[in-house]
Coordinates of C-alpha atoms in Angstrom, one line a residue:
Chain A
M20 CA 84.5 75.8 91.1
A21 CA 84.7 79.5 91.4
Y22 CA 82.1 82.2 92.4
R23 CA 80.7 80.1 95.2
W24 CA 80.6 83.0 97.6
K25 CA 78.7 86.2 97.1
N26 CA 80.3 89.3 98.4
D27 CA 78.4 92.0 100.3
L28 CA 81.2 94.4 99.3
S29 CA 81.1 95.2 95.6
A30 CA 83.4 96.9 93.1
R31 CA 81.4 100.1 93.9
D32 CA 83.0 99.9 97.4
V33 CA 86.4 100.3 95.9
T34 CA 87.3 104.0 95.9
P35 CA 88.4 105.2 92.5
E36 CA 91.9 106.4 92.7
P37 CA 91.3 110.1 92.0
V38 CA 88.5 110.2 94.6
F39 CA 90.8 108.5 97.1
L40 CA 93.6 110.9 96.4
N41 CA 91.3 113.8 97.0
R42 CA 90.2 112.3 100.2
R43 CA 93.8 111.9 101.3
Q44 CA 94.4 115.6 100.7
W45 CA 91.3 116.5 102.5
M46 CA 92.3 114.4 105.5
A47 CA 95.7 115.9 105.6
G48 CA 94.1 119.3 105.6
M49 CA 91.6 118.3 108.3
A50 CA 94.4 117.1 110.5
G51 CA 96.0 120.5 110.3
M52 CA 92.8 122.3 111.3
A53 CA 91.8 123.3 114.7
G54 CA 91.1 120.4 117.2
G55 CA 87.5 121.3 117.7
V56 CA 86.6 120.8 114.0
A57 CA 88.6 117.6 113.9
L58 CA 86.9 116.2 116.9
A59 CA 83.5 116.9 115.4
G60 CA 84.7 114.7 112.5
I61 CA 85.4 111.8 114.9
G62 CA 81.8 111.7 116.1
G63 CA 80.5 111.6 112.6
R64 CA 82.8 108.8 111.5
A65 CA 82.2 106.7 114.6
R66 CA 78.5 106.7 114.1
A67 CA 78.9 105.8 110.5
A68 CA 81.0 102.8 111.5
G69 CA 78.4 101.7 114.0
E70 CA 75.8 101.6 111.3
G71 CA 77.9 99.2 109.2
E72 CA 78.9 101.8 106.7
G73 CA 82.4 103.0 105.9
L74 CA 83.4 99.7 104.4
E75 CA 85.6 101.0 101.7
P76 CA 88.8 99.2 100.8
N77 CA 92.1 100.7 102.0
S78 CA 94.3 102.4 99.5
W79 CA 97.0 100.5 97.7
E80 CA 99.5 102.5 99.7
D81 CA 98.0 101.5 103.1
I82 CA 97.8 97.8 102.0
T83 CA 101.4 97.7 100.7
T84 CA 103.3 99.8 103.2
Y85 CA 101.9 98.6 106.5
N86 CA 102.6 94.9 106.8
N87 CA 103.5 92.3 109.3
Y88 CA 106.0 90.0 107.6
Y89 CA 108.5 89.3 110.2
E90 CA 110.9 87.5 107.9
F91 CA 111.7 91.0 106.5
G92 CA 111.8 92.7 109.9
T93 CA 109.4 93.5 112.7
G94 CA 108.8 97.1 111.7
K95 CA 105.6 97.8 109.8
D96 CA 107.5 99.3 106.9
D97 CA 110.3 96.7 106.8
P98 CA 108.5 94.3 104.4
H99 CA 107.9 97.2 102.0
K100 CA 111.5 98.2 102.3
Y101 CA 113.1 94.7 102.0
A102 CA 110.7 92.3 100.3
D103 CA 112.0 93.2 96.9
R104 CA 115.1 91.1 97.6
L105 CA 113.0 87.9 97.5
S106 CA 113.0 86.1 94.2
I107 CA 109.6 84.6 93.3
A108 CA 110.1 83.3 89.8
P109 CA 110.2 80.4 89.3
W110 CA 107.9 79.4 92.2
S111 CA 106.3 76.1 93.0
V112 CA 104.2 74.8 95.8
Q113 CA 104.9 71.4 97.2
I114 CA 101.6 69.7 97.9
D115 CA 102.0 66.5 99.8
G116 CA 100.8 64.4 102.7
L117 CA 97.4 62.7 102.4
V118 CA 96.7 63.6 98.7
D119 CA 96.3 61.5 95.7
R120 CA 98.6 63.5 93.5
P121 CA 101.5 64.8 95.6
G122 CA 104.2 66.9 94.0
A123 CA 105.7 70.2 93.2
Y124 CA 103.0 72.3 91.5
D125 CA 104.4 75.1 89.4
F126 CA 102.8 78.5 90.2
D127 CA 102.2 79.3 86.5
D128 CA 100.5 75.9 86.0
I129 CA 98.3 76.5 89.1
M130 CA 97.3 80.0 87.8
A131 CA 96.4 78.5 84.4
R132 CA 94.0 76.0 86.0
M133 CA 92.4 78.3 88.6
T134 CA 89.7 80.9 88.1
I135 CA 90.7 84.2 89.6
E136 CA 88.0 86.3 91.2
E137 CA 87.8 89.4 93.3
R138 CA 87.1 89.1 97.0
I139 CA 86.8 92.3 99.1
Y140 CA 87.4 91.2 102.6
R141 CA 87.8 92.7 106.0
F142 CA 91.3 92.0 107.4
R143 CA 91.7 92.0 111.2
C144 CA 95.1 91.8 112.7
V145 CA 95.6 90.3 116.2
E146 CA 97.2 93.7 117.1
A147 CA 93.8 95.3 116.9
W148 CA 94.2 97.1 113.6
S149 CA 92.2 96.3 110.5
M150 CA 91.9 97.0 106.8
V151 CA 89.5 96.2 104.0
I152 CA 91.4 94.6 101.1
P153 CA 90.2 93.9 97.5
W154 CA 92.0 90.6 97.0
N155 CA 92.2 88.6 93.7
G156 CA 92.6 84.9 94.0
F157 CA 91.0 81.5 93.9
E158 CA 89.4 79.2 96.5
L159 CA 91.9 77.0 98.4
G160 CA 89.4 74.2 98.0
D161 CA 89.9 74.2 94.2
L162 CA 93.7 73.9 94.7
L163 CA 93.3 71.0 97.2
D164 CA 90.8 69.3 94.8
M165 CA 93.5 69.5 92.1
A166 CA 95.8 67.5 94.3
G167 CA 93.0 65.1 95.4
V168 CA 92.4 65.2 99.2
Q169 CA 92.3 61.6 100.7
P170 CA 89.6 60.6 103.1
G171 CA 91.9 60.3 106.0
A172 CA 92.9 64.0 105.8
K173 CA 91.6 66.2 108.6
Y174 CA 94.0 69.2 108.6
V175 CA 96.0 71.3 106.2
A176 CA 99.5 72.6 107.1
F177 CA 101.2 75.5 105.3
E178 CA 104.7 76.7 105.2
T179 CA 106.2 80.1 104.1
V180 CA 109.4 80.3 102.0
L181 CA 112.6 80.6 104.0
D182 CA 115.3 82.5 102.1
K183 CA 117.8 83.6 104.7
E184 CA 119.8 85.7 102.2
A185 CA 116.8 87.7 101.1
M186 CA 115.0 87.8 104.4
P187 CA 116.9 90.0 106.9
G188 CA 114.4 89.3 109.7
T189 CA 115.2 85.6 109.8
R190 CA 118.7 86.3 111.2
Y191 CA 116.9 86.8 114.5
P192 CA 114.9 84.2 116.4
V193 CA 111.7 86.3 116.5
L194 CA 109.9 83.2 115.6
D195 CA 110.9 79.6 114.9
W196 CA 111.5 79.9 111.1
P197 CA 110.1 78.9 108.7
Y198 CA 106.7 80.3 109.4
V199 CA 104.0 77.6 109.5
E200 CA 100.3 77.7 109.8
G201 CA 97.4 75.3 109.7
L202 CA 93.7 75.0 109.2
R203 CA 91.1 72.3 109.9
L204 CA 90.1 70.7 106.6
D205 CA 86.6 72.1 106.7
E206 CA 88.0 75.6 107.3
A207 CA 90.4 75.1 104.4
M208 CA 87.6 73.9 102.1
H209 CA 85.2 76.7 103.1
P210 CA 84.4 78.9 100.1
L211 CA 85.5 82.0 102.0
T212 CA 89.1 80.7 102.3
I213 CA 91.2 81.8 99.3
M214 CA 94.7 81.8 98.0
A215 CA 95.3 85.4 97.0
T216 CA 97.5 86.2 94.0
G217 CA 96.5 89.8 93.5
I218 CA 95.3 93.1 95.1
Y219 CA 93.4 95.7 93.2
G220 CA 93.7 93.6 90.1
R221 CA 97.5 93.8 90.2
D222 CA 99.9 91.0 91.0
I223 CA 100.2 90.7 94.8
P224 CA 103.3 92.6 96.0
K225 CA 106.1 90.7 97.7
Q226 CA 105.5 92.4 101.1
N227 CA 101.9 91.1 101.0
G228 CA 103.0 87.5 100.3
A229 CA 103.7 87.1 96.6
P230 CA 103.2 85.0 94.6
L231 CA 100.4 83.4 96.6
R232 CA 99.2 83.6 100.2
L233 CA 96.4 82.3 102.2
V234 CA 93.5 84.6 103.2
V235 CA 91.1 83.4 105.9
P236 CA 89.0 86.5 106.6
W237 CA 87.3 85.4 109.8
K238 CA 90.6 84.6 111.5
Y239 CA 93.3 87.0 112.8
G240 CA 95.7 88.0 110.1
F241 CA 98.6 85.9 111.2
K242 CA 96.6 82.8 110.1
S243 CA 96.7 84.1 106.5
I244 CA 100.2 82.8 105.8
K245 CA 102.3 84.5 103.1
S246 CA 104.4 83.2 100.2
V247 CA 103.4 79.6 100.5
V248 CA 105.8 77.0 99.4
R249 CA 104.3 73.9 100.9
I250 CA 100.8 72.6 101.7
T251 CA 100.6 69.3 103.6
L252 CA 97.4 67.4 104.3
T253 CA 97.6 65.7 107.6
D254 CA 95.4 63.6 110.0
S255 CA 96.5 65.5 113.1
E256 CA 96.6 69.2 114.1
P257 CA 99.7 70.7 112.6
P258 CA 102.0 73.1 114.6
T259 CA 101.5 76.8 114.0
S260 CA 104.2 79.5 114.5
W261 CA 102.6 81.9 116.9
N262 CA 101.1 79.0 119.0
K263 CA 104.6 77.5 119.3
A264 CA 106.0 80.9 120.3
N265 CA 103.3 81.6 122.9
P266 CA 100.6 79.0 123.4
R267 CA 98.9 81.1 126.1
E268 CA 98.4 84.0 123.7
Y269 CA 97.8 82.3 120.3
G270 CA 95.6 79.3 119.8
F271 CA 95.3 77.1 116.8
Y272 CA 91.9 78.5 115.8
S273 CA 92.5 82.2 116.3
N274 CA 89.1 83.2 115.1
V275 CA 88.3 86.9 115.4
N276 CA 86.4 87.2 118.6
P277 CA 85.7 90.5 120.4
E278 CA 84.7 88.6 123.5
V279 CA 88.0 86.7 124.0
D280 CA 90.8 89.1 124.7
H281 CA 94.4 88.6 123.9
P282 CA 96.1 88.2 127.4
R283 CA 97.9 91.5 126.9
W284 CA 95.2 93.6 125.1
S285 CA 91.5 93.9 124.4
Q286 CA 90.1 92.5 121.2
A287 CA 86.8 94.3 121.6
T288 CA 87.6 97.1 119.3
E289 CA 89.9 97.8 116.3
R290 CA 91.2 100.8 114.4
R291 CA 91.0 100.9 110.6
V292 CA 94.4 101.7 109.2
G293 CA 94.5 104.9 107.0
G294 CA 92.2 107.0 109.1
G295 CA 94.9 109.5 110.1
I296 CA 95.8 110.8 113.5
F297 CA 92.2 111.0 114.8
S298 CA 91.1 107.6 113.4
P299 CA 88.2 106.3 115.6
R300 CA 88.0 102.9 117.2
I301 CA 85.3 100.7 115.8
G302 CA 83.7 97.6 117.3
T303 CA 85.3 94.3 116.3
L304 CA 82.7 91.9 114.8
M305 CA 82.4 88.2 115.8
F306 CA 84.2 86.1 113.2
N307 CA 85.2 89.5 111.7
G308 CA 81.7 89.9 110.3
Y309 CA 81.6 86.5 108.6
G310 CA 79.6 84.7 111.3
E311 CA 76.7 84.0 109.0
D312 CA 79.0 82.0 106.8
V313 CA 81.3 80.3 109.3
A314 CA 79.8 80.2 112.8
G315 CA 78.4 76.7 111.9
L316 CA 82.0 75.3 111.7
Y317 CA 82.3 75.8 115.4
D318 CA 78.9 74.6 116.7
G319 CA 79.2 73.2 120.2
M320 CA 82.8 74.4 120.6
D321 CA 83.8 76.5 123.6
L322 CA 85.5 79.4 121.8
T323 CA 87.1 80.7 125.0
R324 CA 88.9 77.3 125.2
F325 CA 89.6 76.8 121.5
F326 CA 90.7 80.4 120.9
Chain B
M115 CA 142.1 115.1 125.8
I116 CA 138.8 114.4 124.3
A117 CA 137.2 114.7 127.7
A118 CA 138.7 118.1 128.2
R119 CA 137.4 119.3 124.8
I120 CA 133.9 118.0 125.5
N121 CA 133.9 119.6 128.9
A122 CA 135.0 122.9 127.4
L123 CA 132.2 122.7 124.9
A124 CA 129.7 121.7 127.5
R125 CA 130.6 124.8 129.5
R126 CA 129.7 127.0 126.6
V127 CA 126.3 125.3 125.9
P128 CA 123.5 126.5 128.2
A129 CA 121.2 123.8 129.6
A130 CA 118.3 125.7 128.2
A131 CA 119.4 124.7 124.7
L132 CA 118.9 121.1 125.7
Y133 CA 115.4 121.7 126.7
I134 CA 114.6 123.2 123.3
L135 CA 116.5 120.4 121.4
C136 CA 114.8 117.6 123.4
A137 CA 111.3 119.1 123.2
L138 CA 111.6 119.4 119.4
P139 CA 110.6 115.8 118.5
V140 CA 107.1 116.3 119.9
P141 CA 105.9 118.9 117.4
V142 CA 107.9 117.3 114.6
L143 CA 106.3 113.9 115.2
F144 CA 102.8 115.4 115.5
Y145 CA 103.3 117.2 112.2
M146 CA 104.6 114.1 110.5
G147 CA 101.7 112.1 111.9
A148 CA 99.2 114.6 110.6
T149 CA 100.7 114.8 107.2
G150 CA 101.4 111.1 106.4
G151 CA 105.1 111.1 107.4
L152 CA 104.5 108.3 110.0
G153 CA 102.8 105.9 107.6
P154 CA 99.2 104.8 107.3
E155 CA 98.8 104.2 111.0
P156 CA 100.2 107.3 112.6
I157 CA 98.7 106.9 116.1
K158 CA 100.7 103.7 117.0
A159 CA 103.8 105.2 115.3
L160 CA 103.5 108.4 117.4
E161 CA 102.9 106.4 120.6
Q162 CA 105.9 104.2 120.0
E163 CA 108.3 106.9 119.0
L164 CA 107.4 109.1 122.0
G165 CA 107.9 106.1 124.3
K166 CA 111.3 105.3 122.7
I167 CA 112.5 108.9 123.0
A168 CA 111.5 108.9 126.7
L169 CA 113.6 105.7 127.2
Q170 CA 116.5 107.2 125.3
L171 CA 116.5 110.3 127.5
L172 CA 116.4 108.1 130.6
V173 CA 119.4 106.2 129.3
A174 CA 121.2 109.4 128.6
G175 CA 120.4 110.7 132.1
L176 CA 121.7 107.5 133.6
A177 CA 124.9 107.8 131.6
I178 CA 125.9 111.1 133.1
T179 CA 127.4 109.8 136.4
P180 CA 129.4 106.9 134.9
L181 CA 130.7 109.2 132.1
R182 CA 132.0 111.6 134.7
R183 CA 133.5 108.9 136.9
I184 CA 135.0 106.7 134.2
A185 CA 135.7 109.1 131.3
G186 CA 136.0 112.4 133.2
I187 CA 133.3 113.9 131.0
N188 CA 131.2 116.3 133.1
L189 CA 127.7 116.8 131.7
L190 CA 126.0 117.1 135.1
K191 CA 124.4 120.4 134.3
F192 CA 122.3 118.7 131.6
R193 CA 120.9 116.0 133.7
R194 CA 117.9 117.9 134.9
A195 CA 116.9 118.8 131.4
L196 CA 117.3 115.1 130.3
G197 CA 115.1 113.9 133.2
L198 CA 112.4 116.5 132.7
M199 CA 112.3 116.0 129.0
A200 CA 112.0 112.3 129.5
F201 CA 109.0 113.0 131.8
F202 CA 107.6 115.4 129.2
H203 CA 107.8 112.6 126.5
V204 CA 106.2 110.1 128.9
V205 CA 103.3 112.6 129.5
V206 CA 102.7 113.1 125.8
H207 CA 103.1 109.3 125.2
L208 CA 100.4 108.7 127.8
L209 CA 98.1 111.3 126.3
V210 CA 98.5 109.9 122.8
W211 CA 97.7 106.4 124.2
A212 CA 94.7 107.5 126.2
V213 CA 93.1 110.1 123.9
L214 CA 94.1 109.0 120.3
D215 CA 94.7 105.3 120.7
V216 CA 92.4 103.8 123.4
Q217 CA 89.8 106.6 123.2
I218 CA 87.3 104.9 125.6
V219 CA 87.6 106.1 129.2
A220 CA 86.4 102.8 130.7
Q221 CA 88.9 100.9 128.5
I222 CA 91.8 103.1 129.6
W223 CA 91.1 102.3 133.3
A224 CA 90.5 98.6 132.4
D225 CA 93.9 98.5 130.6
I226 CA 95.8 100.0 133.5
L227 CA 94.4 97.4 135.9
K228 CA 94.2 94.3 133.6
R229 CA 97.2 94.7 131.2
P230 CA 100.5 94.1 133.0
Y231 CA 102.5 96.0 130.5
V232 CA 100.2 99.0 130.9
T233 CA 100.3 98.7 134.7
V234 CA 104.1 98.7 134.6
G235 CA 104.3 101.7 132.3
M236 CA 101.8 103.6 134.4
A237 CA 103.8 102.7 137.6
A238 CA 106.9 104.2 136.0
F239 CA 104.9 107.4 135.1
V240 CA 103.5 107.7 138.7
L241 CA 107.0 107.3 140.1
M242 CA 108.3 110.1 137.8
I243 CA 105.8 112.6 139.2
P244 CA 107.6 113.3 142.5
L245 CA 110.9 113.5 140.6
A246 CA 109.6 116.0 138.1
L247 CA 108.1 118.1 141.0
T248 CA 111.4 118.2 142.8
S249 CA 113.5 119.0 139.8
N250 CA 114.2 122.6 140.8
D251 CA 116.7 124.3 143.0
R252 CA 114.2 125.1 145.8
A253 CA 113.2 121.5 146.3
L254 CA 116.8 120.5 146.1
R255 CA 117.7 122.8 149.0
W256 CA 114.5 121.9 150.9
L257 CA 115.2 118.1 150.7
G258 CA 118.9 118.3 151.2
A259 CA 120.5 114.8 151.4
R260 CA 117.0 113.2 151.0
W261 CA 116.9 114.6 147.4
R262 CA 119.6 112.2 146.3
V263 CA 117.8 109.2 147.9
L264 CA 114.5 110.3 146.3
H265 CA 116.0 110.7 142.9
R266 CA 117.4 107.1 143.0
L267 CA 113.8 106.2 141.9
T268 CA 115.1 106.9 138.4
Y269 CA 116.8 103.5 138.5
G270 CA 113.6 101.7 139.1
I271 CA 111.7 103.9 136.6
A272 CA 114.2 103.2 133.8
V273 CA 113.9 99.4 134.5
L274 CA 110.1 99.6 134.5
G275 CA 110.2 101.5 131.3
A276 CA 112.3 98.9 129.5
I277 CA 110.1 96.1 130.9
H278 CA 107.0 98.0 129.6
F279 CA 108.6 98.0 126.1
L280 CA 109.7 94.4 126.3
W281 CA 106.3 93.2 127.5
L282 CA 104.3 94.7 124.7
T283 CA 106.3 93.3 121.8
K284 CA 105.3 90.2 119.9
G285 CA 107.8 87.3 119.6
F286 CA 111.5 87.6 120.5
Q287 CA 112.7 91.1 119.5
I288 CA 116.1 92.7 119.9
E289 CA 115.2 96.3 120.3
P290 CA 113.5 96.3 123.8
L291 CA 116.2 93.9 125.0
A292 CA 118.9 96.4 123.9
Y293 CA 117.2 99.1 126.0
L294 CA 117.0 96.8 129.0
A295 CA 120.6 95.8 128.6
A296 CA 121.8 99.4 128.4
I297 CA 119.9 100.4 131.5
L298 CA 121.0 97.4 133.5
G299 CA 124.6 98.0 132.3
L300 CA 124.5 101.6 133.5
L301 CA 123.0 100.5 136.8
A302 CA 125.7 97.8 137.2
L303 CA 128.4 100.5 136.9
R304 CA 126.9 102.0 140.0
I305 CA 126.7 98.8 142.0
R306 CA 130.4 98.2 141.5
R307 CA 131.1 101.5 143.2
L308 CA 129.8 100.3 146.6
P309 CA 132.4 97.6 147.3
M310 CA 135.1 99.9 146.0
K311 CA 134.2 102.5 148.5
K312 CA 134.1 100.0 151.2
A313 CA 137.6 98.8 150.2
L314 CA 138.9 102.3 150.2
G315 CA 137.3 102.9 153.6
Q316 CA 139.0 99.9 155.1
G317 CA 142.3 101.0 153.6
S318 CA 142.3 104.4 155.3

């Protein structure tokens, strides 16, 4: 069932390309101007952000050239440079574990059965940068329903493709490959949780996790696992890559929370990517601004303990 | 052969040229950051590039003595420029971090106290200040033999700088480890000198 969730960001929030290009030119010009003028600009923008405005999606260029996809390298532009080597057709997703109809689901078959809609979401990286991204995709719940979730299932485990030939970053043990993630079943079935297959109405680029990737907008970006090849329904909490790498710094839940700092840096503020050299910091919102929809999932939980 | 040729070339190049060459990345990086050349998030890119150049200059400075001793290449007259330009990059790196990146004064202070990798970086910067202030002929004459001892702080500064880099990265990454290995390697070449001297002393 699609269109369960109503967006507070509409298509009008998407900047038309010519307007966006003009703005880019203007920004470049501004950066070149005298510092005093530029600083006056900061004050204006910071105030706008405080009033909840300025929620316009990032440009295609921002979204597709500034990525964390460590399988292609740890540099922010590495995925853009190398992801093209990955072959994504044919693609199938193995759905197994506690499901009625386990098996390899062909990506084209999945697409034929799902309703694609646009979701303009805030995206908050654990590194304290953020974007607004106009995703296209379908609700994960619909895919799980297709496979038939059994009553005993409590968690969902995900796995990213591991193609050592195509992914130069996997030559180094930056993380324990393949990349794995997990959600509690109620988080996975939440209407905000989607599998994204496009951005700006185009096929999702490989550096962003083609052909399909998870998007959980109230959690730090690393939960939104890319290029998914396997989804397993389990009865116990599945291992997750960053938690395995450093359990003190990355919990299973990883909900965006300005009050719980990363041990090495503050999570109270963030910087929207694409704002240039004088880009202001803005306050990070509890659950990345989706508290109204998802806070209930964590009633009675100590979020400093279950971070 | 090669050493002699490099030495001859080095004699012809004035140290002032190195100051200009090593200062150049700063305006270039700012220009690139302002015009999109550093990608969609220029503040972090600028910060990281400046930090890496500072580390590279420190590594170059630490290489001067072993190069002379082991390879007979004498680049001693450039060492002051390398050290001061490393300090210059650290200062700009710090300013970019404080003014463009963190932006909030209370947060800057909190980070220095609470975030170990920031504390370590800040310690390296503070230790560089007396070295920068005494990087002139007058201070050299004034301090005499103590100048050498004081400037051994460079060893600690370089190690702190590499730890600062290593500590802020996510996951297991090669690049900061390469810097740390280079610095420790260059320091190890110095440690070996001590027992050798002793052996020579006993022989005579």
